[in-house]
mmCIF file of C-alpha atoms and ligand atoms in Angstrom:
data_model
loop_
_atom_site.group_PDB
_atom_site.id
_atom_site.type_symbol
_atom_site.label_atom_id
_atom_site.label_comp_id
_atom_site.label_asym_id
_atom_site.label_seq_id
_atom_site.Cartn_x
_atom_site.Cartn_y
_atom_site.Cartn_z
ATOM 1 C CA UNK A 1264 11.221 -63.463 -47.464
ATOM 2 C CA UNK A 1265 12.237 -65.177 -50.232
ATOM 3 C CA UNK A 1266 16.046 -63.877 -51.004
ATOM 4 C CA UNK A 1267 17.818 -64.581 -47.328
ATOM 5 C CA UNK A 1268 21.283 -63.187 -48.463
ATOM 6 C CA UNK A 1269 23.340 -60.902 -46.227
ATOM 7 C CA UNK A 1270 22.784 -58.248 -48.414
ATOM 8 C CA UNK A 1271 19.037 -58.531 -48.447
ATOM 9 C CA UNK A 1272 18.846 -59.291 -44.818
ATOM 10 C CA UNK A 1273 21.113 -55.871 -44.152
ATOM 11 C CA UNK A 1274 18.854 -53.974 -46.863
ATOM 12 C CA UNK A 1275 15.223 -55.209 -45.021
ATOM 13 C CA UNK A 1276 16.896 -54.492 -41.473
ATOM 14 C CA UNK A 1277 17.192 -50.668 -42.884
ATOM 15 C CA UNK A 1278 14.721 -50.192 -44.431
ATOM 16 C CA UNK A 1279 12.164 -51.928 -40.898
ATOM 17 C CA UNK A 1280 14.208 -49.078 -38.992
ATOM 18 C CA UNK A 1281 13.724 -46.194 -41.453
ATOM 19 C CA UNK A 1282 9.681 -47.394 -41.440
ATOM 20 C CA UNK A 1283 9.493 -48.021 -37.618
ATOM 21 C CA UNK A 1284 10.910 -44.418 -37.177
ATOM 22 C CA UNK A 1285 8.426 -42.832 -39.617
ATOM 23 C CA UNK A 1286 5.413 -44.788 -37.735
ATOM 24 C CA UNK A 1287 6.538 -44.251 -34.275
ATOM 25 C CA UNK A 1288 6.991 -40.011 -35.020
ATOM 26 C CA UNK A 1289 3.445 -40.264 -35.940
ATOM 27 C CA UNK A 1290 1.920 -42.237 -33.551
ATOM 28 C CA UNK A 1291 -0.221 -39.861 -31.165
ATOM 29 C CA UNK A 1292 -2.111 -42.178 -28.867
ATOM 30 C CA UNK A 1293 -0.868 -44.927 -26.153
ATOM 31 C CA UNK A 1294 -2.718 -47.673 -27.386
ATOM 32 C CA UNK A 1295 -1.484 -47.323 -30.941
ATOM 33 C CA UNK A 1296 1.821 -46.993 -29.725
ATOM 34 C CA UNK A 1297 1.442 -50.221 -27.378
ATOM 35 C CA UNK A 1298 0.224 -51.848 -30.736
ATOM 36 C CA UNK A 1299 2.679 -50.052 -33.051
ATOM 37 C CA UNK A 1300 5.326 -51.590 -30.269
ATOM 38 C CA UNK A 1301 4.226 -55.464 -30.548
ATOM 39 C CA UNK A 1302 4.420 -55.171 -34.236
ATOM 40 C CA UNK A 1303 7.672 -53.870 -34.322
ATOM 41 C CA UNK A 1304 9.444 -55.475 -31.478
ATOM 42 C CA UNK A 1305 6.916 -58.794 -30.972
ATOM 43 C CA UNK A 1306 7.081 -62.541 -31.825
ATOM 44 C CA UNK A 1307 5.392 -62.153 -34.966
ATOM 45 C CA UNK A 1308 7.352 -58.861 -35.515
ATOM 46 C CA UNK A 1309 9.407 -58.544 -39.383
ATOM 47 C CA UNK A 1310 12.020 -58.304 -37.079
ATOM 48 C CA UNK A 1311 11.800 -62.168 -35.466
ATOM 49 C CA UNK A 1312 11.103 -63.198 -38.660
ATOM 50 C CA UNK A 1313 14.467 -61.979 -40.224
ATOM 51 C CA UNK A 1314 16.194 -63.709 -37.164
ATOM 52 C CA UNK A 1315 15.167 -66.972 -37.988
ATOM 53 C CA UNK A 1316 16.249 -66.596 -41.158
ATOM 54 C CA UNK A 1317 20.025 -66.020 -39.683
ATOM 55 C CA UNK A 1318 20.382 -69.744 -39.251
ATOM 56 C CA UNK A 1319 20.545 -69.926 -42.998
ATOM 57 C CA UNK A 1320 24.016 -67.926 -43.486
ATOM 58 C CA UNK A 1321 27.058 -68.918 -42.645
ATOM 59 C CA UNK A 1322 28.652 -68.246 -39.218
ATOM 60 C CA UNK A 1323 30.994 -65.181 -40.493
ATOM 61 C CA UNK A 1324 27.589 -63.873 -42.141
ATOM 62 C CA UNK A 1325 25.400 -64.928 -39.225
ATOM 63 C CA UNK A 1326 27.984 -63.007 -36.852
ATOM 64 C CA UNK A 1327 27.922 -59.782 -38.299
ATOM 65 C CA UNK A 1328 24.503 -59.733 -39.641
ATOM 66 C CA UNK A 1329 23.285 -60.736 -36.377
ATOM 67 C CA UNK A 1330 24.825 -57.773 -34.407
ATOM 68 C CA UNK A 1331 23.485 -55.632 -36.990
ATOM 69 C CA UNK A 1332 20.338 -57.140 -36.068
ATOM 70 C CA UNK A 1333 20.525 -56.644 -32.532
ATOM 71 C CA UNK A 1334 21.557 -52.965 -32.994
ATOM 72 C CA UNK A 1335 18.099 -52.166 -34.868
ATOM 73 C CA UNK A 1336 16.558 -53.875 -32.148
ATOM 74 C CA UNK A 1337 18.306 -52.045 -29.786
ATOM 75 C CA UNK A 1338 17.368 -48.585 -31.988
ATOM 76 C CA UNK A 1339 13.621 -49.678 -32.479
ATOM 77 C CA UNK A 1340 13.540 -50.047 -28.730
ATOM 78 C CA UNK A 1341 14.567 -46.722 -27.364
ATOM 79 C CA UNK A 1342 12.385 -45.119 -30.313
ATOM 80 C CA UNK A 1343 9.029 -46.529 -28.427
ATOM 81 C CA UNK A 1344 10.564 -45.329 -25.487
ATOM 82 C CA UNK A 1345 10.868 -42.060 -26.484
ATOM 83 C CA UNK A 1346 7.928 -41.770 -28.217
ATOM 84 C CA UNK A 1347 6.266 -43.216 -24.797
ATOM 85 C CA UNK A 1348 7.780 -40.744 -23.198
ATOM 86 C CA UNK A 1349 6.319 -38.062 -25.735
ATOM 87 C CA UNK A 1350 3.062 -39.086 -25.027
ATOM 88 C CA UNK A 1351 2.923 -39.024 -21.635
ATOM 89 C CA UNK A 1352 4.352 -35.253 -21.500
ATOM 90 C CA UNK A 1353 1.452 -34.509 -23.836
ATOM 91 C CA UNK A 1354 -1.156 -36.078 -21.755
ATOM 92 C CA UNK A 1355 0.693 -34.556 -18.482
ATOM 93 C CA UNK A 1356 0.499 -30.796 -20.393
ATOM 94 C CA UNK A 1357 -3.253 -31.776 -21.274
ATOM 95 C CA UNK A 1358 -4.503 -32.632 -17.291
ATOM 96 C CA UNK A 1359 -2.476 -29.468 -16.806
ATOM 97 C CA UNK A 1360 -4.302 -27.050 -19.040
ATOM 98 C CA UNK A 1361 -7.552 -29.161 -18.076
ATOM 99 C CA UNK A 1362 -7.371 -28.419 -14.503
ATOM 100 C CA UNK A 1363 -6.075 -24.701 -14.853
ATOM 101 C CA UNK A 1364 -7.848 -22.579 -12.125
ATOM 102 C CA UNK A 1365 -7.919 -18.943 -13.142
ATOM 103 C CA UNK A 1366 -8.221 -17.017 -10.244
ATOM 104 C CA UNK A 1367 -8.164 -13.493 -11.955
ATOM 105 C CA UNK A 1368 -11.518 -14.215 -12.533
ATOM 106 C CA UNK A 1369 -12.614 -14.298 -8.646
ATOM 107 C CA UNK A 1370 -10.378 -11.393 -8.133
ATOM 108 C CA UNK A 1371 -12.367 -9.258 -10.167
ATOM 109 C CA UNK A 1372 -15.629 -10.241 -8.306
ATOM 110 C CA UNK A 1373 -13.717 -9.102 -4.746
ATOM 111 C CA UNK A 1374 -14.684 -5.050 -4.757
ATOM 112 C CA UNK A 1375 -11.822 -3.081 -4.186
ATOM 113 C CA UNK A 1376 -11.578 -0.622 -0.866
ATOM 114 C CA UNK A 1377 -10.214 3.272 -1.513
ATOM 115 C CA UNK A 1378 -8.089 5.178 0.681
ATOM 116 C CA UNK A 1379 -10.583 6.895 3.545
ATOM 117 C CA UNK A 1380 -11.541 10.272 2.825
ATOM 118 C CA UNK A 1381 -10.126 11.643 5.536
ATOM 119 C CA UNK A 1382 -7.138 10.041 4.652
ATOM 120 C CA UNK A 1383 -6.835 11.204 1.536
ATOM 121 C CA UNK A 1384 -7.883 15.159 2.794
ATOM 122 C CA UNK A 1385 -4.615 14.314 5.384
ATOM 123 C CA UNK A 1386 -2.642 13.085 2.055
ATOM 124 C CA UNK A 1387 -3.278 16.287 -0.214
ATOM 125 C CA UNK A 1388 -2.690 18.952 3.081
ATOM 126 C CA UNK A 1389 0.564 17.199 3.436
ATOM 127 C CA UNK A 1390 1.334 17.672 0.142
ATOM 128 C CA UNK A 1391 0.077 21.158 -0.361
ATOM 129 C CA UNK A 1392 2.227 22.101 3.011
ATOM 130 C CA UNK A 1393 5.520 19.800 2.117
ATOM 131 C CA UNK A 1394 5.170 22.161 -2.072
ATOM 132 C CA UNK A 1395 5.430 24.776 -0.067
ATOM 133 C CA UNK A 1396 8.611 24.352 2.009
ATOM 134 C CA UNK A 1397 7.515 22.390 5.515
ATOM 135 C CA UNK A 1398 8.214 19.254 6.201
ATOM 136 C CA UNK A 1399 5.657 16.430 8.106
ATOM 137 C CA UNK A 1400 6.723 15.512 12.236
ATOM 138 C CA UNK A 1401 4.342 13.632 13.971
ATOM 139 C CA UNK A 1402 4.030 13.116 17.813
ATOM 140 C CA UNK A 1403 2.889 10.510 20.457
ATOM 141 C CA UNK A 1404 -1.315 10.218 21.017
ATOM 142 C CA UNK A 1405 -0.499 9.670 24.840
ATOM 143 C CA UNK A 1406 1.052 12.519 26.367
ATOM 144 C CA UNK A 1407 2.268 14.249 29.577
ATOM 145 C CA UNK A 1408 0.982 17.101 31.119
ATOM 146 C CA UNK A 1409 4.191 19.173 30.283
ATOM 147 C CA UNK A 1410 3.574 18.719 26.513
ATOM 148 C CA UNK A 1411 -0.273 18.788 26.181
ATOM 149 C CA UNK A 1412 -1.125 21.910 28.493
ATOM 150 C CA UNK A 1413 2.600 23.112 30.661
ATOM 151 C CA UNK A 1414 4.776 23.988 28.563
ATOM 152 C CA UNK A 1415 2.335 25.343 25.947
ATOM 153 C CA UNK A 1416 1.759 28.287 28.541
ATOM 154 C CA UNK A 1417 -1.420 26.873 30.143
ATOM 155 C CA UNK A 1418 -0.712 26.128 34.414
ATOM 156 C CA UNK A 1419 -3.631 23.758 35.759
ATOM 157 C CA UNK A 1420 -4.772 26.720 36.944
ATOM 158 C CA UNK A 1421 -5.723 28.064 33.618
ATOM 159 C CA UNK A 1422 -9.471 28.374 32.791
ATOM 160 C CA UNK A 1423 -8.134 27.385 29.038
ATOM 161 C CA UNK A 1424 -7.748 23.618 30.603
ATOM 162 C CA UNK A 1425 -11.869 23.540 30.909
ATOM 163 C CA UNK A 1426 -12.044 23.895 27.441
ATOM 164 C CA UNK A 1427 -10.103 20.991 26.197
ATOM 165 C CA UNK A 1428 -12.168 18.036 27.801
ATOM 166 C CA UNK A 1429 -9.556 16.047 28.617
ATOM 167 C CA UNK A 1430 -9.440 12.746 28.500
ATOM 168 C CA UNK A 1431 -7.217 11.156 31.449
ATOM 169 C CA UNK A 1432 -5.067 7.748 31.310
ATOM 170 C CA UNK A 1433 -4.445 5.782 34.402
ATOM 171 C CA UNK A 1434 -0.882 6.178 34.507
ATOM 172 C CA UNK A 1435 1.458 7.721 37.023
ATOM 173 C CA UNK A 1436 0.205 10.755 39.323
ATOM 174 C CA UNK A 1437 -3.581 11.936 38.555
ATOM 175 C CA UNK A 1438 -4.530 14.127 35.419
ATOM 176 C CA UNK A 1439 -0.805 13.750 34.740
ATOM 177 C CA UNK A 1440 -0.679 11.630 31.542
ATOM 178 C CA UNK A 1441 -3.593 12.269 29.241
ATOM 179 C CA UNK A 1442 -5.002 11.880 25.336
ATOM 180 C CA UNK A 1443 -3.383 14.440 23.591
ATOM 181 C CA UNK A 1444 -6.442 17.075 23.024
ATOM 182 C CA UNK A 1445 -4.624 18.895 20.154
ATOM 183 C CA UNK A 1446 -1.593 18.379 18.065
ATOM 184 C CA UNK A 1447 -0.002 22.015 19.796
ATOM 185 C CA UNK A 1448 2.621 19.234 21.753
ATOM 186 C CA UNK A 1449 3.995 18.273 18.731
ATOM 187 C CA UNK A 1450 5.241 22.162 18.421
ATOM 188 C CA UNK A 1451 7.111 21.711 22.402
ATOM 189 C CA UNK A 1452 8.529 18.403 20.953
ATOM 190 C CA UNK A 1453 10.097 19.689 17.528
ATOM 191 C CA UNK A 1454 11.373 23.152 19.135
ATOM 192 C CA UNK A 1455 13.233 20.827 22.359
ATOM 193 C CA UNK A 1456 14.845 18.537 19.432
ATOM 194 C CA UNK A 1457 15.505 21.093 16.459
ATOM 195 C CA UNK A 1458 17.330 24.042 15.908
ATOM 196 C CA UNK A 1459 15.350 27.118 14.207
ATOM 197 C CA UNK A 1460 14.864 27.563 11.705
ATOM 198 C CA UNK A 1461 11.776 25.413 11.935
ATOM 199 C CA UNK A 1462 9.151 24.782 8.722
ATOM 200 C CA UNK A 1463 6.877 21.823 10.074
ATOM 201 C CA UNK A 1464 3.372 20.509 9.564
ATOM 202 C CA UNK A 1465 1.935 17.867 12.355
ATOM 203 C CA UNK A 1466 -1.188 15.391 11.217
ATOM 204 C CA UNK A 1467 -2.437 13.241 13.704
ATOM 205 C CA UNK A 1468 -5.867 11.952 16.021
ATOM 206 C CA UNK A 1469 -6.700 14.165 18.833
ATOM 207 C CA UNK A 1470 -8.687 13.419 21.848
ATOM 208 C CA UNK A 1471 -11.768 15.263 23.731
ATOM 209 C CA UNK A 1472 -14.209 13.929 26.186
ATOM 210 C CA UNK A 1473 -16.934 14.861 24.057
ATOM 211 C CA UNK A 1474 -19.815 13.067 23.170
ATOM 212 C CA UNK A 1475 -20.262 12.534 19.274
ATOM 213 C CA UNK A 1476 -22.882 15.131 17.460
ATOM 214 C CA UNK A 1477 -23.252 16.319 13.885
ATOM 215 C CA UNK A 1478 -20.826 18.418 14.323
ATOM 216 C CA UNK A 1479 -18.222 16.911 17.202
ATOM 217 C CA UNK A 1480 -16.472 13.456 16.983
ATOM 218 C CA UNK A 1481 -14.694 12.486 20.794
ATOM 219 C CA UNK A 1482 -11.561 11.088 18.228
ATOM 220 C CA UNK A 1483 -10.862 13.565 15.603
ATOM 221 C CA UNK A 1484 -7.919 14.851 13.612
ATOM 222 C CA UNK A 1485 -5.841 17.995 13.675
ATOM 223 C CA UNK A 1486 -3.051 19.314 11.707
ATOM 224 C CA UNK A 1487 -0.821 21.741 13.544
ATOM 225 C CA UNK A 1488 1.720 24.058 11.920
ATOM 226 C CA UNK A 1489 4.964 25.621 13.296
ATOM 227 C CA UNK A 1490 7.348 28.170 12.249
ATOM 228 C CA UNK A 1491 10.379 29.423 13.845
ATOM 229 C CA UNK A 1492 12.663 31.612 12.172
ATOM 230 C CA UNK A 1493 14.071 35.225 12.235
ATOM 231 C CA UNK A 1494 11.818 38.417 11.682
ATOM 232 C CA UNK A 1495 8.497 36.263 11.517
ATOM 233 C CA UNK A 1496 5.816 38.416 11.514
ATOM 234 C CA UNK A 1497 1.965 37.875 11.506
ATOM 235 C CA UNK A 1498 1.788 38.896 7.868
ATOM 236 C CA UNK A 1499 4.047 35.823 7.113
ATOM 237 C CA UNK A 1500 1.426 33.558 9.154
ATOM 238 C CA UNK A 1501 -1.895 35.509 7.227
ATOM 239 C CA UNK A 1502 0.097 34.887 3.603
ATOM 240 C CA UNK A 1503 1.105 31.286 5.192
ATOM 241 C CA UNK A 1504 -2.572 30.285 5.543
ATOM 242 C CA UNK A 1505 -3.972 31.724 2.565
ATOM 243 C CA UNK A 1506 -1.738 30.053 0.164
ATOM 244 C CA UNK A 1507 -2.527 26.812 2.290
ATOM 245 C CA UNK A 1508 -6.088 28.232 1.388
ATOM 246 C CA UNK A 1509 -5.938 28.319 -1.881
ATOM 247 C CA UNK A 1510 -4.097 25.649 -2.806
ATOM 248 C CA UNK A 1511 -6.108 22.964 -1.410
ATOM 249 C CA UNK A 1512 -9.584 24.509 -2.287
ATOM 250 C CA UNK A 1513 -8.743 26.021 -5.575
ATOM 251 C CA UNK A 1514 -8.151 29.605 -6.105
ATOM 252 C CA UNK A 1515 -11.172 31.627 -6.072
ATOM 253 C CA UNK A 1516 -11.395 30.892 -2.091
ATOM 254 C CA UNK A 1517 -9.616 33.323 0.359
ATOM 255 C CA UNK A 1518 -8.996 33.602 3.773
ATOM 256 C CA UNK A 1519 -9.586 35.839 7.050
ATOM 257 C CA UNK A 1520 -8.310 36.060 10.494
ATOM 258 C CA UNK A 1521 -10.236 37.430 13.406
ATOM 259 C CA UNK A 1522 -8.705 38.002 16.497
ATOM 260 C CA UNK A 1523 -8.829 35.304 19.425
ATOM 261 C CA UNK A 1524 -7.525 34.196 22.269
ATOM 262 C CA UNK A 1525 -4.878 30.932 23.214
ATOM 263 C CA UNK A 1526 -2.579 30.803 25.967
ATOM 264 C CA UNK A 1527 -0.312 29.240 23.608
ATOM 265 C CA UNK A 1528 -0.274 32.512 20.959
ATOM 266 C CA UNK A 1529 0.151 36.025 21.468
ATOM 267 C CA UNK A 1530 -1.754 37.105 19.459
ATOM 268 C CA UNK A 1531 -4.318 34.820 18.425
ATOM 269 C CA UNK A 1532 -6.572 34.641 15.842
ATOM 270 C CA UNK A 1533 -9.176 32.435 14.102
ATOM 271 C CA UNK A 1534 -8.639 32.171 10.578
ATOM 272 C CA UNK A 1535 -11.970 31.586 8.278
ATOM 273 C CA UNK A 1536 -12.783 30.426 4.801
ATOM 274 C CA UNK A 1537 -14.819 32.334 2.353
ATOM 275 C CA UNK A 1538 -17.620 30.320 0.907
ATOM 276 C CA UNK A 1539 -19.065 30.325 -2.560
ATOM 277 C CA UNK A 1540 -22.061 32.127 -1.359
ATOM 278 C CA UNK A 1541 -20.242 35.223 0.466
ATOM 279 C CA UNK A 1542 -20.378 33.758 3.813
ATOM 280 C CA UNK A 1543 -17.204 32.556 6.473
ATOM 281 C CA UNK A 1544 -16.998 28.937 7.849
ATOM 282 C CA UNK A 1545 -14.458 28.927 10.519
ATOM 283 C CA UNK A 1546 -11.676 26.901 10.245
ATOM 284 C CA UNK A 1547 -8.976 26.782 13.520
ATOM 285 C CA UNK A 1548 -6.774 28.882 15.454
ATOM 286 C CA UNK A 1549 -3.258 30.201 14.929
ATOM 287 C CA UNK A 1550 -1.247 33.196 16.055
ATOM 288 C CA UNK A 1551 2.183 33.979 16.848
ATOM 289 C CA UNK A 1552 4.421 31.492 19.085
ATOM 290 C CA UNK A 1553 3.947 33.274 22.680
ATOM 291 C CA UNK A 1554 7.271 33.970 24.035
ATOM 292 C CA UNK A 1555 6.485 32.099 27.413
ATOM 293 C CA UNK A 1556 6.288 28.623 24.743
ATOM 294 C CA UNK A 1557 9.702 29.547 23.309
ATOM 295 C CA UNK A 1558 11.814 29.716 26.486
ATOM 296 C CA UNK A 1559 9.875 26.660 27.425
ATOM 297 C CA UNK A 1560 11.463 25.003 24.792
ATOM 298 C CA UNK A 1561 14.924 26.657 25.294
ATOM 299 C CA UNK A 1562 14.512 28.854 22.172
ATOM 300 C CA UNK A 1563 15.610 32.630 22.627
ATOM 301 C CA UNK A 1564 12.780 34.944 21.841
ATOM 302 C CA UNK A 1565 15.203 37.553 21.189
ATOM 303 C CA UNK A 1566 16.255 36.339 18.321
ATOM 304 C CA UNK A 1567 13.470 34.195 16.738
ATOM 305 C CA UNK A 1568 9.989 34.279 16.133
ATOM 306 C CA UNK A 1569 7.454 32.092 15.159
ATOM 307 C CA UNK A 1570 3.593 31.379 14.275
ATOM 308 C CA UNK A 1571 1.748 28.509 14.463
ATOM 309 C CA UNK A 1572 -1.995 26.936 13.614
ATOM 310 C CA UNK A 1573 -3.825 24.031 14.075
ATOM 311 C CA UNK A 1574 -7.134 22.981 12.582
ATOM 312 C CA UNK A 1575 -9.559 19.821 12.235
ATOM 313 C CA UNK A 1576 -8.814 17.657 9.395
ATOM 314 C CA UNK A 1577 -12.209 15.563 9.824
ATOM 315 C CA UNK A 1578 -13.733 19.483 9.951
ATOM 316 C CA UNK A 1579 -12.057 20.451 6.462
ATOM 317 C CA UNK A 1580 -13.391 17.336 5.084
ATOM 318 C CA UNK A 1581 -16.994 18.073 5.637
ATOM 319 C CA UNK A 1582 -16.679 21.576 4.340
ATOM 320 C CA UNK A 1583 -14.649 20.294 1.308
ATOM 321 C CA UNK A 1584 -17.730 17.298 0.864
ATOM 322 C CA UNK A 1585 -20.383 19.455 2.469
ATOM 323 C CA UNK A 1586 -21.605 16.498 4.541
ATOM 324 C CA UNK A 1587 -24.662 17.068 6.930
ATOM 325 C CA UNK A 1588 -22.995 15.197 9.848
ATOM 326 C CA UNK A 1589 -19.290 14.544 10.735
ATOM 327 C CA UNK A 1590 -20.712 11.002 11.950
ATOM 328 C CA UNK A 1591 -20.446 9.867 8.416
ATOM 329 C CA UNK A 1592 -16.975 9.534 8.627
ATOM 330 C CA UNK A 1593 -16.425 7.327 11.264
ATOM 331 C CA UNK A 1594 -19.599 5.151 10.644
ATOM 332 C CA UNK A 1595 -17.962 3.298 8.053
ATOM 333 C CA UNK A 1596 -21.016 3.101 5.844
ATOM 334 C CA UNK A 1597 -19.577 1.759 2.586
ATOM 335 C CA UNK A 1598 -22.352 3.275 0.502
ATOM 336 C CA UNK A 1599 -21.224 6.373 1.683
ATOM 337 C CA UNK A 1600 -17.326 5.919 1.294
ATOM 338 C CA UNK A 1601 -17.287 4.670 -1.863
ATOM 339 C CA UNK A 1602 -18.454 8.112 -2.998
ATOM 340 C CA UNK A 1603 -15.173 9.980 -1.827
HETATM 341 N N1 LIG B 233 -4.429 23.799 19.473
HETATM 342 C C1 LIG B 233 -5.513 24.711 19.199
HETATM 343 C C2 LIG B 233 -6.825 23.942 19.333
HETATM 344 O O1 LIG B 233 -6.828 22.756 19.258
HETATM 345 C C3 LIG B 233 -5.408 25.290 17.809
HETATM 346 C C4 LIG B 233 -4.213 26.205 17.660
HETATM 347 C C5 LIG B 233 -3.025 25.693 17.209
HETATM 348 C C6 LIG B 233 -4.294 27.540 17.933
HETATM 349 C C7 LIG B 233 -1.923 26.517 17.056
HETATM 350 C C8 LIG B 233 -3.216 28.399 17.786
HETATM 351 C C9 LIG B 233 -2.027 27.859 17.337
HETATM 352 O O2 LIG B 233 -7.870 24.535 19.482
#
């Protein structure tokens, strides 16, 4: 540089940072920045140059044109540093988006399960019976012999006992604690631990020593219904089931009882579905709350009535799906579920 005044020192120090800033804001790689860097800040750098050409000045000039000097160094400096620092959150948000695993993809490959069929037959009764007033209790699988057979009117002396197959646990005295065979104790429970009036549906797995056929699975499920309330008749329990009837297979079906026997109802009655080609298909029992099973329960039979039914869940399902062989449900086939 020819002209080595103050002045023109101060004029080429401003105008090497205004440059350097321009450069360095552009510069998109590390190597051109590590080369941008060495010409800016290096031996052979405008910058040295315009040092050596302080010894020229006086020492007032040299003073304060020197500091100015340093301060552009000191600018040009923490400009590569930020622009190294630029760079390397670039390159960081590049490995990032590089290496990005998208595992939505793999979840879509993974085929998705479906609530069980009887499951979801258990789902809608529940809500068909809760849309029409009842609420859901449930009950323990394991139970005593007060709550499976005693107290529902049936002394081991009953013939009635024969026809439940039984399935004993080891626990306590013999025959005395036992797979629930129906969902009937659920009725003893609710009546010892609620005041009438009682509106109640029961869903659960039931129990029976028998061996698995087309039409019989050992562990099935039953959904029992109880009502206790004042000036209950039979024609309450008949209207009871056939709005159950109708609302879970659609309107055009309707319902019929025919007269039965359990200990546990007086009197009983099987209740049957129409089908679409003018035939029955039974469904399960009901009647009216025997008297014996309401002072049982401390409930006075003067003053309330009640009916109750139970029927096979797994049962309705096959008549709903018209499957060949109740053995489909429990085989866990998925070619088959994934139909339902
Ligand atoms: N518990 C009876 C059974 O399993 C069904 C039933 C329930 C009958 C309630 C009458 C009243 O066979």
């Amino acid at each position: 540089m020819s002209d080595s005044s103050p002045s023109a020192i101060t004029a080429e120090l401003e105008r090497l940072a205004a440059e350097a800033t321009r450069k360095l804001a552009s510069v998109d790689e590390l190597a051109e920045l590590d080369r941008l860097a060495g010409e800016l800040l290096g031996k052979r750098s405008a910058l040295a140059g315009l040092k050596t050409s302080l010894g020229a000045l006086d020492p007032e000039d040299r003073r304060r044109v020197g500091r100015l000097l340093n301060d552009t160094r000191a600018e040009l400096e923490a400009a590569v540093t930020a622009a190294r620092e630029r760079l390397a959150q670039a390159e960081r948000r590049r490995r990032l988006e590089a290496e990005r695993l998208d595992l939505t993809e793999s979840l879509d490959r993974i085929p998705r399960g479906h609530v069980h069929l009887v499951s979801q037959a258990r789902d809608r009764l529940e809500d068909v019976f809760v849309g029409m007033g009842f609420t859901i209790a449930e009950g323990p699988e394991v139970e005593t012999d007060w709550y499976n057979f005693e107290a529902l009117n049936i002394p081991d002396w009953h013939p009635a006992r024969g026809s439940f197959d039984t399935l004993f646990v080891e626990l306590g005295e013999p025959e005395q604690v036992m797979l629930r065979s129906h969902t009937s104790p659920v009725q003893i429970r609710v009546m010892e631990s609620t005041e009438p009036p009682i509106y109640i549906v029961a869903p659960g797995r039931t129990y029976r020593a028998d061996t698995a056929d087309a039409t019989h699975l050992p562990a099935f499920n039953q959904i029992e219904g109880l009502v206790v309330d004042e000036d209950i008749t039979m024609a309450d329990l008949a209207g009871t089931i056939d709005e159950f009837v109708k609302a879970f297979f659609g309107g055009e079906v309707t319902s019929r009882l025919r007269p039965s026997y359990f200990p546990f109802t007086e009197p009983s009655a099987e209740f049957d579905i129409s089908t679409p080609d003018g035939g029955w298909l039974e469904l399960g029992g009901c009647g009216m709350v025997h008297p014996n099973v309401l002072r049982n329960c401390g409930v006075d039979p003067e003053r309330w009535q009640g009916f109750a039914f139970g029927f096979g869940i797994d049962r309705l399902a096959v008549m709903r799906y018209r499957l060949d062989d109740i053995r489909e449900l429990v085989n866990n086939d998925v070619r088959f579920l994934s139909q339902f």
